[in-house]
Structure formats: structure tokens, C-alpha cells
Tab-separated table of C-alpha atoms and ligand atoms in Angstrom:
chain	number	residue	atom	x	y	z
A	56	MET	CA	-13.715	10.094	5.892
A	57	LYS	CA	-11.991	9.741	9.218
A	58	TYR	CA	-8.707	7.881	9.253
A	59	PHE	CA	-7.469	8.827	12.679
A	60	ARG	CA	-9.488	8.089	15.748
A	61	GLU	CA	-8.795	11.461	17.301
A	62	LYS	CA	-5.921	13.708	16.444
A	63	LYS	CA	-2.953	13.050	14.237
A	64	PRO	CA	-0.770	10.621	16.181
A	65	ASP	CA	2.796	11.368	17.179
A	66	GLY	CA	5.440	9.251	15.583
A	67	CYS	CA	5.771	7.327	12.381
A	68	ILE	CA	2.398	6.242	11.066
A	69	LEU	CA	3.760	3.118	9.364
A	70	CYS	CA	5.500	2.019	12.569
A	71	LEU	CA	2.273	2.669	14.492
A	72	ILE	CA	0.352	0.551	11.999
A	73	TYR	CA	2.973	-2.190	12.233
A	74	GLU	CA	2.865	-2.094	16.033
A	75	GLY	CA	-0.930	-2.305	16.005
A	76	SER	CA	-1.341	1.054	17.725
A	77	LYS	CA	-4.869	2.070	18.623
A	78	GLU	CA	-4.040	5.590	17.449
A	79	VAL	CA	-4.265	4.652	13.786
A	80	GLU	CA	-6.713	2.809	11.601
A	81	ASP	CA	-5.133	-0.455	10.558
A	82	LEU	CA	-5.658	-0.992	6.846
A	83	THR	CA	-3.015	-3.699	6.583
A	84	VAL	CA	-3.969	-6.312	4.019
A	85	TYR	CA	-0.867	-8.498	4.061
A	86	ARG	CA	2.141	-8.966	6.301
A	87	SER	CA	5.177	-11.195	6.225
A	88	GLY	CA	8.115	-11.298	8.586
A	89	LEU	CA	9.858	-8.398	6.861
A	90	VAL	CA	7.314	-6.515	4.759
A	91	SER	CA	3.757	-5.194	5.101
A	92	VAL	CA	1.125	-4.074	2.618
A	93	THR	CA	-1.469	-1.494	3.590
A	94	VAL	CA	-4.190	0.378	1.752
A	95	ASN	CA	-3.073	3.973	1.295
A	96	LEU	CA	-4.851	6.254	3.742
A	97	TYR	CA	-5.469	8.711	0.937
A	98	PRO	CA	-5.988	6.524	-2.096
A	99	TYR	CA	-5.581	7.979	-5.544
A	100	ASN	CA	-7.451	5.013	-6.982
A	101	PRO	CA	-9.153	1.922	-5.612
A	102	GLY	CA	-6.433	-0.562	-4.757
A	103	HIS	CA	-3.765	2.103	-4.146
A	104	LEU	CA	-1.401	0.297	-1.767
A	105	LEU	CA	1.779	0.932	0.159
A	106	VAL	CA	4.372	-1.816	0.485
A	107	PHE	CA	6.901	-1.113	3.222
A	108	PRO	CA	9.623	-2.834	5.229
A	109	ASN	CA	8.462	-3.524	8.790
A	110	ARG	CA	11.728	-2.040	10.019
A	111	HIS	CA	11.818	1.771	10.164
A	112	ILE	CA	14.338	2.671	7.502
A	113	GLN	CA	14.370	5.747	5.307
A	114	ASP	CA	16.514	4.848	2.335
A	115	VAL	CA	16.448	1.986	-0.174
A	116	ARG	CA	20.172	1.572	0.410
A	117	GLU	CA	19.444	0.577	4.013
A	118	MET	CA	17.478	-2.478	2.939
A	119	SER	CA	19.131	-5.809	3.652
A	120	GLU	CA	19.335	-8.339	0.838
A	121	GLN	CA	16.606	-10.327	2.550
A	122	GLU	CA	14.367	-7.274	2.738
A	123	GLU	CA	14.992	-6.506	-0.923
A	124	ARG	CA	14.071	-10.023	-1.946
A	125	GLU	CA	10.991	-9.882	0.221
A	126	MET	CA	9.935	-6.474	-1.171
A	127	SER	CA	10.245	-7.899	-4.642
A	128	ARG	CA	8.297	-11.061	-3.836
A	129	VAL	CA	5.528	-9.182	-2.057
A	130	THR	CA	5.328	-6.578	-4.851
A	131	LYS	CA	4.754	-9.324	-7.408
A	132	LEU	CA	2.211	-11.052	-5.188
A	133	THR	CA	0.413	-7.735	-4.680
A	134	LEU	CA	0.243	-7.127	-8.419
A	135	ASP	CA	-1.228	-10.599	-8.930
A	136	VAL	CA	-3.845	-9.976	-6.270
A	137	LEU	CA	-4.732	-6.543	-7.694
A	138	ASP	CA	-4.937	-7.959	-11.245
A	139	ASP	CA	-7.339	-10.546	-9.952
A	140	LEU	CA	-9.513	-8.215	-7.919
A	141	PHE	CA	-9.603	-4.929	-9.829
A	142	SER	CA	-8.307	-5.765	-13.325
A	143	PRO	CA	-6.431	-2.505	-13.788
A	144	THR	CA	-4.874	-1.855	-17.180
A	145	ALA	CA	-1.635	-0.306	-15.879
A	146	TYR	CA	0.316	0.514	-12.731
A	147	ASN	CA	2.499	3.220	-11.297
A	148	ILE	CA	5.053	1.710	-8.940
A	149	GLY	CA	7.603	3.738	-7.055
A	150	PHE	CA	9.427	4.336	-3.823
A	151	ASN	CA	8.943	7.431	-1.748
A	152	MET	CA	12.186	8.149	0.022
A	153	GLY	CA	12.472	11.078	2.418
A	154	LEU	CA	9.941	13.438	3.953
A	155	GLU	CA	9.635	15.768	0.971
A	156	ALA	CA	8.787	12.832	-1.308
A	157	GLY	CA	6.322	11.110	0.936
A	158	GLY	CA	4.206	13.766	2.568
A	159	SER	CA	4.560	13.269	6.296
A	160	ILE	CA	5.941	9.734	6.109
A	161	ASP	CA	9.713	9.289	6.248
A	162	HIS	CA	9.467	5.512	6.634
A	163	LEU	CA	10.548	4.051	3.298
A	164	HIS	CA	7.511	2.887	1.342
A	165	GLN	CA	6.627	1.835	-2.157
A	166	HIS	CA	3.396	2.973	-3.802
A	167	ILE	CA	1.520	0.625	-6.050
A	168	ILE	CA	-1.161	2.584	-7.888
A	169	PRO	CA	-3.465	0.684	-10.205
A	170	ARG	CA	-4.536	2.670	-13.268
A	171	TYR	CA	-7.772	2.282	-15.112
A	172	PRO	CA	-8.911	3.314	-18.568
A	173	ARG	CA	-10.627	6.676	-18.774
A	174	GLU	CA	-9.934	7.606	-15.170
A	175	ILE	CA	-9.721	11.345	-14.709
A	176	GLY	CA	-6.379	13.037	-14.377
A	177	ILE	CA	-4.342	14.469	-11.574
A	178	ALA	CA	-5.638	18.015	-12.280
A	179	GLU	CA	-9.196	17.016	-11.539
A	180	LEU	CA	-7.995	15.145	-8.485
A	181	ILE	CA	-6.355	18.246	-7.075
A	182	GLY	CA	-9.408	20.284	-8.075
A	183	GLY	CA	-11.486	18.064	-5.829
A	184	LYS	CA	-13.549	16.588	-8.630
A	185	LYS	CA	-12.318	13.070	-8.168
A	186	ILE	CA	-14.890	10.750	-6.721
A	187	LEU	CA	-13.479	7.587	-5.255
A	188	VAL	CA	-15.632	4.652	-6.160
A	189	GLU	CA	-15.047	2.901	-2.873
A	190	SER	CA	-13.796	3.675	0.612
A	191	PRO	CA	-10.330	2.467	1.629
A	192	TYR	CA	-11.983	0.427	4.367
A	193	ASP	CA	-13.989	-1.584	1.862
A	194	THR	CA	-10.887	-1.975	-0.275
A	195	ALA	CA	-8.965	-3.285	2.746
A	196	VAL	CA	-11.592	-5.908	3.550
A	197	LYS	CA	-11.672	-7.165	-0.035
A	198	LEU	CA	-7.902	-7.218	-0.353
A	199	THR	CA	-7.313	-9.025	2.932
A	200	GLU	CA	-9.643	-11.759	1.747
A	201	ALA	CA	-7.963	-11.853	-1.643
A	202	PHE	CA	-4.466	-12.159	-0.151
A	203	ASN	CA	-5.632	-14.915	2.192
A	204	SER	CA	-7.242	-16.930	-0.542
A	205	PHE	CA	-4.613	-16.298	-3.187
A	206	PRO	CA	-2.948	-19.488	-4.421
A	207	SER	CA	0.770	-19.931	-3.894
A	208	GLN	CA	2.691	-17.092	-5.479
A	209	ASP	CA	4.855	-19.671	-7.241
A	210	SER	CA	1.986	-20.933	-9.345
A	211	VAL	CA	3.162	-20.670	-12.912
A	212	SER	CA	0.111	-20.535	-15.097
A	213	LYS	CA	-3.005	-18.457	-14.558
A	214	GLY	CA	-4.788	-20.153	-17.455
A	215	CYS	CA	-6.640	-18.303	-20.164
B	101	ZN	ZN1	8.436	3.996	10.748
């Protein structure tokens, strides 16, 4: 799969995505004034997303109170949307902070990784045996639709 149109772009990939640069594939599925959600370029599972502040910061301690509130709101909304679309049974959620933690991305970002029953483990993934059941492009299309059509995040009851 080809994520970059030509060569690896210079600069921060999340900033390039936010700025709408032609150098990167835009897999953004949701954006508010302060926070964006994009499908991970190298998904571990279908629905593996990155939630990141639009501002280029590198440390959770640099987040303003507004950004923190917005991260929290968007994280919850994202979980609701993923529940609805993929019905995972569990999640890994965590910040990558710093280059060593986040591969080549030093722009603060939070991973949301849906987990499914009987998925194969990280060893098989590294061994190249993991077969993704859908491309991140297809995931992005589905998720964009789901975010757009999702009822107000304040809705209390999902019914049974
Ligand atoms: Zn950045």
C-alpha cells in the first residue's frame, strides 16, 4: 500500500495532514477547532486511529485546558463511533510522546486501537503474518460517514 504520493515528505506528518498538504494522504475522519482524528497510516487493526491536537506540541503538559477538554470529548466521541461501526470488545488507548515513542512522529498524538476477540498477537504482526481485513482508505471513508451521521455526543441513552 502506498501512503505517500512520492517520497517521504519533509516536516511533521500530522502538521502536513492538518494543513492539507498534497504531500501526504489525508485520512482525517473528524476535525474540530482544536483536535483532529485520522486513521493511522500503519494500522494495527481496522479502526486504529490517532487523535491529536491541531497545534504542533510534543508533550501532554503543553496542552491548554481547552485542548485537554477537547481531547477528552473527541476521544469519547471516537469510541462511540468505533463501537457503532466495528463493535470491538476492548481498546488500547495511549499517548505517544516524543520521537522514540512514536516512530517518526514527534507531534503529540493519542492512539486508539480497537481490539477484537481472537485477533492474532503482536508476534505474528511483527513476523508479517498479520493480514489486515481492510485498507486504511476504506476505513477512512466509513469512519468519515459515521462521524458525520453520528447523533449528538451528549445523547444519554443508546437503547438496548
Ligand atoms: Zn506537527
